[in-house]
């Protein structure tokens, strides 16, 4: 069988994605195909929760003082949306190619319940600091599952009949892999990780509202001090630092993708002062809001 990267390139050839710069959802729901011929210099991003699989190229992620490097046949498990800085590098005149898999909560809870009913012992968290973003080299079974998913995407019939089961298989492989604890923690509603994730969902849904740490702690059903400590353990940032990055990244999308004016974008994400927004935007992205318009 061809390499995973070669199967991704064949998929791009088949469906005319060789001009794609970004991501596009595949015919399998919750599976997104990523391609970039240019890569990018180090810049802020928000990695959404899910499983990220690389087929070609390399990426370097910087979050706090924790560098993470990943490339062909590596994957990441992102339990909660993570603001970070990322560099992306195509190699050997080939584009960056990868998959992003959104893990549906219903599927996650079903698999976790079935694994625990079978007395499966969840993997022990390797990083005791709570930092939940680690690059993993695929074991043979995980790599085989990803290759068969890409092969299925080459055929409309295979996609229709096999896509869901192959997606289930990949989530199962991740749950039983070395970083499976991230998804197990997310599935356990009473754990600190899941509580922080609930508050983070609130931030991403209601970023324009006047959210306070008190509001977010209540959403997580924790005291303010316990929430602040747990949040920093998961994200390496304070809740308000994280919220600011969510707002700035959303504002950048509004300006770049929807053509919104700077003051309109600022107010839409919760800023009352356009000048404060512009200062914080420039500090975060190293460019002015107007400068991010291509």
mmCIF file of C-alpha atoms in Angstrom:
data_model
loop_
_atom_site.group_PDB
_atom_site.id
_atom_site.type_symbol
_atom_site.label_atom_id
_atom_site.label_comp_id
_atom_site.label_asym_id
_atom_site.label_seq_id
_atom_site.Cartn_x
_atom_site.Cartn_y
_atom_site.Cartn_z
ATOM 1 C CA UNK A 1 0.000 0.000 0.000
ATOM 2 C CA UNK A 2 1.177 3.534 -0.724
ATOM 3 C CA UNK A 3 2.270 5.859 2.056
ATOM 4 C CA UNK A 4 -0.404 7.921 3.846
ATOM 5 C CA UNK A 5 0.972 11.083 2.236
ATOM 6 C CA UNK A 6 0.793 9.529 -1.247
ATOM 7 C CA UNK A 7 -2.825 8.493 -0.647
ATOM 8 C CA UNK A 8 -3.645 12.060 0.397
ATOM 9 C CA UNK A 9 -2.026 13.408 -2.771
ATOM 10 C CA UNK A 10 -3.955 10.882 -4.874
ATOM 11 C CA UNK A 11 -7.167 12.060 -3.183
ATOM 12 C CA UNK A 12 -6.322 15.689 -4.010
ATOM 13 C CA UNK A 13 -5.625 14.711 -7.632
ATOM 14 C CA UNK A 14 -8.899 12.801 -7.926
ATOM 15 C CA UNK A 15 -11.137 15.566 -6.581
ATOM 16 C CA UNK A 16 -9.320 18.629 -7.930
ATOM 17 C CA UNK A 17 -7.944 19.920 -4.645
ATOM 18 C CA UNK A 18 -4.466 20.787 -5.928
ATOM 19 C CA UNK A 19 -5.220 24.511 -5.692
ATOM 20 C CA UNK A 20 -6.662 24.274 -2.184
ATOM 21 C CA UNK A 21 -4.993 26.472 0.448
ATOM 22 C CA UNK A 22 -6.711 25.554 3.699
ATOM 23 C CA UNK A 23 -9.233 22.927 4.737
ATOM 24 C CA UNK A 24 -12.336 21.405 3.180
ATOM 25 C CA UNK A 25 -14.782 18.890 4.626
ATOM 26 C CA UNK A 26 -14.696 15.469 2.971
ATOM 27 C CA UNK A 27 -17.689 13.312 2.097
ATOM 28 C CA UNK A 28 -17.297 11.672 5.520
ATOM 29 C CA UNK A 29 -18.882 14.001 8.100
ATOM 30 C CA UNK A 30 -16.418 15.370 10.693
ATOM 31 C CA UNK A 31 -13.391 14.522 8.526
ATOM 32 C CA UNK A 32 -11.623 17.533 6.954
ATOM 33 C CA UNK A 33 -8.822 17.495 4.360
ATOM 34 C CA UNK A 34 -5.998 20.014 4.715
ATOM 35 C CA UNK A 35 -3.614 21.201 2.006
ATOM 36 C CA UNK A 36 -1.133 24.068 1.746
ATOM 37 C CA UNK A 37 1.558 24.529 -0.889
ATOM 38 C CA UNK A 38 2.952 27.627 0.810
ATOM 39 C CA UNK A 39 3.046 26.818 4.498
ATOM 40 C CA UNK A 40 3.399 29.796 6.805
ATOM 41 C CA UNK A 41 5.827 31.599 9.059
ATOM 42 C CA UNK A 42 5.270 31.546 12.797
ATOM 43 C CA UNK A 43 1.917 33.170 13.518
ATOM 44 C CA UNK A 44 -0.995 32.855 15.970
ATOM 45 C CA UNK A 45 -3.672 30.240 15.376
ATOM 46 C CA UNK A 46 -6.403 28.555 17.373
ATOM 47 C CA UNK A 47 -6.250 24.772 17.020
ATOM 48 C CA UNK A 48 -9.788 23.440 17.358
ATOM 49 C CA UNK A 49 -10.386 20.258 19.338
ATOM 50 C CA UNK A 50 -10.027 16.978 17.472
ATOM 51 C CA UNK A 51 -7.449 14.630 15.969
ATOM 52 C CA UNK A 52 -4.899 16.095 13.555
ATOM 53 C CA UNK A 53 -3.134 13.658 11.209
ATOM 54 C CA UNK A 54 -0.140 14.661 9.061
ATOM 55 C CA UNK A 55 0.647 13.004 5.734
ATOM 56 C CA UNK A 56 3.224 15.376 4.221
ATOM 57 C CA UNK A 57 5.216 18.361 5.464
ATOM 58 C CA UNK A 58 6.119 19.448 8.982
ATOM 59 C CA UNK A 59 4.652 21.818 11.548
ATOM 60 C CA UNK A 60 6.175 23.425 14.621
ATOM 61 C CA UNK A 61 3.782 24.539 17.353
ATOM 62 C CA UNK A 62 4.702 26.920 20.147
ATOM 63 C CA UNK A 63 2.516 27.150 23.252
ATOM 64 C CA UNK A 64 3.978 28.668 26.376
ATOM 65 C CA UNK A 65 7.443 27.163 26.660
ATOM 66 C CA UNK A 66 6.286 23.854 25.185
ATOM 67 C CA UNK A 67 7.434 23.304 21.570
ATOM 68 C CA UNK A 68 5.679 20.509 19.662
ATOM 69 C CA UNK A 69 6.956 19.218 16.318
ATOM 70 C CA UNK A 70 5.059 16.861 14.048
ATOM 71 C CA UNK A 71 5.305 15.574 10.516
ATOM 72 C CA UNK A 72 4.437 12.624 8.260
ATOM 73 C CA UNK A 73 2.622 9.766 10.047
ATOM 74 C CA UNK A 74 2.356 11.771 13.297
ATOM 75 C CA UNK A 75 -0.876 12.844 14.946
ATOM 76 C CA UNK A 76 -2.041 15.220 17.660
ATOM 77 C CA UNK A 77 -4.975 14.875 20.048
ATOM 78 C CA UNK A 78 -6.418 18.295 20.858
ATOM 79 C CA UNK A 79 -8.953 18.039 23.668
ATOM 80 C CA UNK A 80 -9.903 21.710 23.863
ATOM 81 C CA UNK A 81 -9.381 24.637 21.452
ATOM 82 C CA UNK A 82 -5.814 25.856 21.986
ATOM 83 C CA UNK A 83 -4.508 29.333 21.050
ATOM 84 C CA UNK A 84 -0.914 28.836 19.954
ATOM 85 C CA UNK A 85 1.667 29.878 17.386
ATOM 86 C CA UNK A 86 2.401 27.630 14.427
ATOM 87 C CA UNK A 87 4.973 27.363 11.635
ATOM 88 C CA UNK A 88 4.269 25.107 8.647
ATOM 89 C CA UNK A 89 6.861 23.810 6.174
ATOM 90 C CA UNK A 90 6.241 22.021 2.856
ATOM 91 C CA UNK A 91 9.049 19.633 1.885
ATOM 92 C CA UNK A 92 10.552 18.193 -1.314
ATOM 93 C CA UNK A 93 8.411 20.420 -3.549
ATOM 94 C CA UNK A 94 5.292 18.739 -2.125
ATOM 95 C CA UNK A 95 2.469 20.535 -0.297
ATOM 96 C CA UNK A 96 1.529 20.050 3.333
ATOM 97 C CA UNK A 97 -1.232 17.433 3.489
ATOM 98 C CA UNK A 98 -3.263 16.249 6.446
ATOM 99 C CA UNK A 99 -6.596 15.432 8.016
ATOM 100 C CA UNK A 100 -8.497 16.996 10.872
ATOM 101 C CA UNK A 101 -11.079 14.779 12.558
ATOM 102 C CA UNK A 102 -13.732 16.329 14.765
ATOM 103 C CA UNK A 103 -14.687 13.861 17.486
ATOM 104 C CA UNK A 104 -18.462 13.774 17.853
ATOM 105 C CA UNK A 105 -19.446 13.724 21.537
ATOM 106 C CA UNK A 106 -22.027 10.951 21.030
ATOM 107 C CA UNK A 107 -19.419 8.717 19.387
ATOM 108 C CA UNK A 108 -16.849 9.552 22.054
ATOM 109 C CA UNK A 109 -19.141 8.720 24.961
ATOM 110 C CA UNK A 110 -20.303 5.468 23.343
ATOM 111 C CA UNK A 111 -16.743 4.251 22.766
ATOM 112 C CA UNK A 112 -15.574 5.288 26.244
ATOM 113 C CA UNK A 113 -18.546 3.530 27.847
ATOM 114 C CA UNK A 114 -17.882 0.371 25.836
ATOM 115 C CA UNK A 115 -14.173 0.395 26.655
ATOM 116 C CA UNK A 116 -14.805 0.882 30.360
ATOM 117 C CA UNK A 117 -17.486 -1.847 30.329
ATOM 118 C CA UNK A 118 -14.805 -4.132 28.879
ATOM 119 C CA UNK A 119 -12.511 -3.171 31.809
ATOM 120 C CA UNK A 120 -10.092 -1.314 29.561
ATOM 121 C CA UNK A 121 -7.659 0.781 31.601
ATOM 122 C CA UNK A 122 -7.341 4.249 30.134
ATOM 123 C CA UNK A 123 -3.761 5.302 29.270
ATOM 124 C CA UNK A 124 -1.985 7.166 32.043
ATOM 125 C CA UNK A 125 -1.297 10.822 31.332
ATOM 126 C CA UNK A 126 2.391 11.108 30.490
ATOM 127 C CA UNK A 127 2.640 14.859 31.093
ATOM 128 C CA UNK A 128 1.886 15.605 34.715
ATOM 129 C CA UNK A 129 1.595 19.345 34.112
ATOM 130 C CA UNK A 130 -1.757 18.889 32.416
ATOM 131 C CA UNK A 131 -0.575 20.180 29.064
ATOM 132 C CA UNK A 132 -2.721 18.298 26.571
ATOM 133 C CA UNK A 133 -0.912 18.634 23.241
ATOM 134 C CA UNK A 134 1.672 15.998 22.367
ATOM 135 C CA UNK A 135 2.811 14.688 18.994
ATOM 136 C CA UNK A 136 2.420 10.925 18.616
ATOM 137 C CA UNK A 137 4.118 8.692 16.027
ATOM 138 C CA UNK A 138 1.420 6.409 14.641
ATOM 139 C CA UNK A 139 1.517 2.778 15.639
ATOM 140 C CA UNK A 140 1.024 0.345 12.763
ATOM 141 C CA UNK A 141 -2.676 -0.192 13.524
ATOM 142 C CA UNK A 142 -3.418 3.550 13.636
ATOM 143 C CA UNK A 143 -1.485 4.162 10.411
ATOM 144 C CA UNK A 144 -3.336 1.297 8.713
ATOM 145 C CA UNK A 145 -6.697 2.743 9.827
ATOM 146 C CA UNK A 146 -5.826 6.169 8.419
ATOM 147 C CA UNK A 147 -4.656 4.671 5.110
ATOM 148 C CA UNK A 148 -7.895 2.727 4.741
ATOM 149 C CA UNK A 149 -9.876 5.893 5.479
ATOM 150 C CA UNK A 150 -8.029 7.708 2.685
ATOM 151 C CA UNK A 151 -8.587 4.767 0.335
ATOM 152 C CA UNK A 152 -12.309 4.821 1.126
ATOM 153 C CA UNK A 153 -12.432 8.545 0.299
ATOM 154 C CA UNK A 154 -11.344 7.675 -3.258
ATOM 155 C CA UNK A 155 -14.642 5.849 -3.833
ATOM 156 C CA UNK A 156 -18.100 7.345 -3.330
ATOM 157 C CA UNK A 157 -19.506 3.898 -2.551
ATOM 158 C CA UNK A 158 -16.759 3.052 -0.051
ATOM 159 C CA UNK A 159 -17.215 6.457 1.554
ATOM 160 C CA UNK A 160 -20.953 5.902 1.940
ATOM 161 C CA UNK A 161 -20.760 2.333 3.264
ATOM 162 C CA UNK A 162 -17.458 2.295 5.167
ATOM 163 C CA UNK A 163 -16.789 5.914 6.150
ATOM 164 C CA UNK A 164 -18.582 5.917 9.493
ATOM 165 C CA UNK A 165 -17.065 2.616 10.643
ATOM 166 C CA UNK A 166 -13.555 3.740 9.650
ATOM 167 C CA UNK A 167 -14.030 6.987 11.569
ATOM 168 C CA UNK A 168 -15.138 4.986 14.613
ATOM 169 C CA UNK A 169 -12.045 2.814 14.236
ATOM 170 C CA UNK A 170 -9.681 5.795 14.211
ATOM 171 C CA UNK A 171 -11.253 7.328 17.331
ATOM 172 C CA UNK A 172 -10.965 3.906 18.996
ATOM 173 C CA UNK A 173 -7.272 3.722 18.030
ATOM 174 C CA UNK A 174 -6.663 7.140 19.566
ATOM 175 C CA UNK A 175 -8.554 6.245 22.767
ATOM 176 C CA UNK A 176 -6.384 3.158 23.225
ATOM 177 C CA UNK A 177 -3.172 4.957 22.226
ATOM 178 C CA UNK A 178 -0.659 6.845 24.337
ATOM 179 C CA UNK A 179 -2.655 10.103 24.308
ATOM 180 C CA UNK A 180 -6.048 8.455 24.787
ATOM 181 C CA UNK A 181 -6.322 9.996 28.259
ATOM 182 C CA UNK A 182 -7.116 13.365 26.601
ATOM 183 C CA UNK A 183 -10.360 12.020 25.129
ATOM 184 C CA UNK A 184 -11.162 9.949 28.224
ATOM 185 C CA UNK A 185 -10.834 13.069 30.375
ATOM 186 C CA UNK A 186 -13.066 14.977 27.992
ATOM 187 C CA UNK A 187 -15.749 12.292 28.214
ATOM 188 C CA UNK A 188 -15.849 12.297 32.016
ATOM 189 C CA UNK A 189 -18.185 15.194 32.795
ATOM 190 C CA UNK A 190 -17.252 15.439 36.474
ATOM 191 C CA UNK A 191 -13.505 15.715 35.908
ATOM 192 C CA UNK A 192 -11.661 19.036 35.934
ATOM 193 C CA UNK A 193 -10.642 18.737 32.275
ATOM 194 C CA UNK A 194 -14.243 18.316 31.106
ATOM 195 C CA UNK A 195 -15.393 21.179 33.341
ATOM 196 C CA UNK A 196 -12.763 23.496 31.893
ATOM 197 C CA UNK A 197 -13.801 22.366 28.401
ATOM 198 C CA UNK A 198 -17.408 23.320 29.180
ATOM 199 C CA UNK A 199 -16.319 26.827 30.190
ATOM 200 C CA UNK A 200 -14.195 27.095 27.048
ATOM 201 C CA UNK A 201 -17.197 26.190 24.908
ATOM 202 C CA UNK A 202 -18.994 29.076 26.603
ATOM 203 C CA UNK A 203 -16.150 31.399 25.603
ATOM 204 C CA UNK A 204 -16.286 30.298 21.963
ATOM 205 C CA UNK A 205 -20.063 30.662 21.799
ATOM 206 C CA UNK A 206 -20.442 33.903 23.796
ATOM 207 C CA UNK A 207 -17.110 35.689 23.249
ATOM 208 C CA UNK A 208 -18.886 39.007 22.535
ATOM 209 C CA UNK A 209 -20.627 39.009 25.919
ATOM 210 C CA UNK A 210 -19.141 40.599 29.028
ATOM 211 C CA UNK A 211 -17.860 37.298 30.395
ATOM 212 C CA UNK A 212 -16.054 37.316 33.738
ATOM 213 C CA UNK A 213 -13.998 34.665 35.493
ATOM 214 C CA UNK A 214 -16.894 34.351 37.939
ATOM 215 C CA UNK A 215 -19.310 33.588 35.066
ATOM 216 C CA UNK A 216 -16.944 30.986 33.652
ATOM 217 C CA UNK A 217 -16.279 29.359 37.031
ATOM 218 C CA UNK A 218 -20.031 29.012 37.517
ATOM 219 C CA UNK A 219 -20.320 27.417 34.053
ATOM 220 C CA UNK A 220 -17.669 24.900 35.149
ATOM 221 C CA UNK A 221 -19.354 24.427 38.548
ATOM 222 C CA UNK A 222 -16.107 25.293 40.334
ATOM 223 C CA UNK A 223 -14.894 27.960 42.723
ATOM 224 C CA UNK A 224 -13.084 30.884 41.105
ATOM 225 C CA UNK A 225 -9.703 29.874 42.536
ATOM 226 C CA UNK A 226 -10.087 26.203 41.582
ATOM 227 C CA UNK A 227 -11.289 27.129 38.085
ATOM 228 C CA UNK A 228 -8.426 29.583 37.534
ATOM 229 C CA UNK A 229 -5.883 26.951 38.596
ATOM 230 C CA UNK A 230 -7.460 24.164 36.506
ATOM 231 C CA UNK A 231 -7.793 26.409 33.456
ATOM 232 C CA UNK A 232 -4.134 27.415 33.556
ATOM 233 C CA UNK A 233 -3.140 23.772 33.986
ATOM 234 C CA UNK A 234 -4.986 22.812 30.785
ATOM 235 C CA UNK A 235 -4.127 25.818 28.587
ATOM 236 C CA UNK A 236 -1.004 27.349 30.201
ATOM 237 C CA UNK A 237 -2.924 30.651 30.207
ATOM 238 C CA UNK A 238 -5.334 32.526 32.448
ATOM 239 C CA UNK A 239 -9.031 32.500 31.458
ATOM 240 C CA UNK A 240 -8.949 36.188 30.496
ATOM 241 C CA UNK A 241 -5.800 35.785 28.377
ATOM 242 C CA UNK A 242 -7.462 32.898 26.573
ATOM 243 C CA UNK A 243 -10.702 34.851 26.053
ATOM 244 C CA UNK A 244 -8.770 37.763 24.569
ATOM 245 C CA UNK A 245 -7.108 35.462 22.031
ATOM 246 C CA UNK A 246 -10.472 33.931 21.107
ATOM 247 C CA UNK A 247 -11.862 37.433 20.453
ATOM 248 C CA UNK A 248 -8.855 38.580 18.441
ATOM 249 C CA UNK A 249 -8.811 35.453 16.272
ATOM 250 C CA UNK A 250 -12.532 35.775 15.601
ATOM 251 C CA UNK A 251 -12.109 39.449 14.726
ATOM 252 C CA UNK A 252 -9.355 38.550 12.265
ATOM 253 C CA UNK A 253 -11.717 36.082 10.572
ATOM 254 C CA UNK A 254 -14.425 38.758 10.337
ATOM 255 C CA UNK A 255 -12.013 41.228 8.726
ATOM 256 C CA UNK A 256 -10.303 38.775 6.372
ATOM 257 C CA UNK A 257 -13.146 36.468 5.377
ATOM 258 C CA UNK A 258 -16.217 38.684 5.671
ATOM 259 C CA UNK A 259 -14.689 42.047 4.819
ATOM 260 C CA UNK A 260 -15.939 43.685 8.000
ATOM 261 C CA UNK A 261 -14.667 47.136 8.952
ATOM 262 C CA UNK A 262 -12.208 47.281 11.837
ATOM 263 C CA UNK A 263 -14.530 49.062 14.275
ATOM 264 C CA UNK A 264 -17.415 46.745 13.356
ATOM 265 C CA UNK A 265 -15.266 43.639 13.899
ATOM 266 C CA UNK A 266 -14.022 45.038 17.221
ATOM 267 C CA UNK A 267 -17.535 45.644 18.543
ATOM 268 C CA UNK A 268 -18.741 42.295 17.208
ATOM 269 C CA UNK A 269 -16.256 40.393 19.376
ATOM 270 C CA UNK A 270 -16.871 42.394 22.536
ATOM 271 C CA UNK A 271 -14.508 45.388 22.424
ATOM 272 C CA UNK A 272 -15.969 48.771 23.350
ATOM 273 C CA UNK A 273 -12.792 50.662 22.397
ATOM 274 C CA UNK A 274 -11.543 50.385 18.809
ATOM 275 C CA UNK A 275 -8.185 51.878 19.762
ATOM 276 C CA UNK A 276 -7.674 49.249 22.489
ATOM 277 C CA UNK A 277 -8.682 46.556 20.013
ATOM 278 C CA UNK A 278 -6.177 47.823 17.433
ATOM 279 C CA UNK A 279 -3.352 47.886 20.011
ATOM 280 C CA UNK A 280 -4.051 44.375 21.220
ATOM 281 C CA UNK A 281 -4.536 43.071 17.668
ATOM 282 C CA UNK A 282 -1.139 44.457 16.594
ATOM 283 C CA UNK A 283 0.543 43.051 19.701
ATOM 284 C CA UNK A 284 -0.949 39.604 19.090
ATOM 285 C CA UNK A 285 -0.608 39.282 15.299
ATOM 286 C CA UNK A 286 2.341 41.660 14.758
ATOM 287 C CA UNK A 287 0.253 43.615 12.218
ATOM 288 C CA UNK A 288 -2.520 46.154 12.279
ATOM 289 C CA UNK A 289 -6.128 45.030 11.695
ATOM 290 C CA UNK A 290 -6.086 46.745 8.275
ATOM 291 C CA UNK A 291 -2.787 45.068 7.447
ATOM 292 C CA UNK A 292 -4.310 41.571 7.621
ATOM 293 C CA UNK A 293 -6.502 42.253 4.587
ATOM 294 C CA UNK A 294 -4.882 40.554 1.605
#
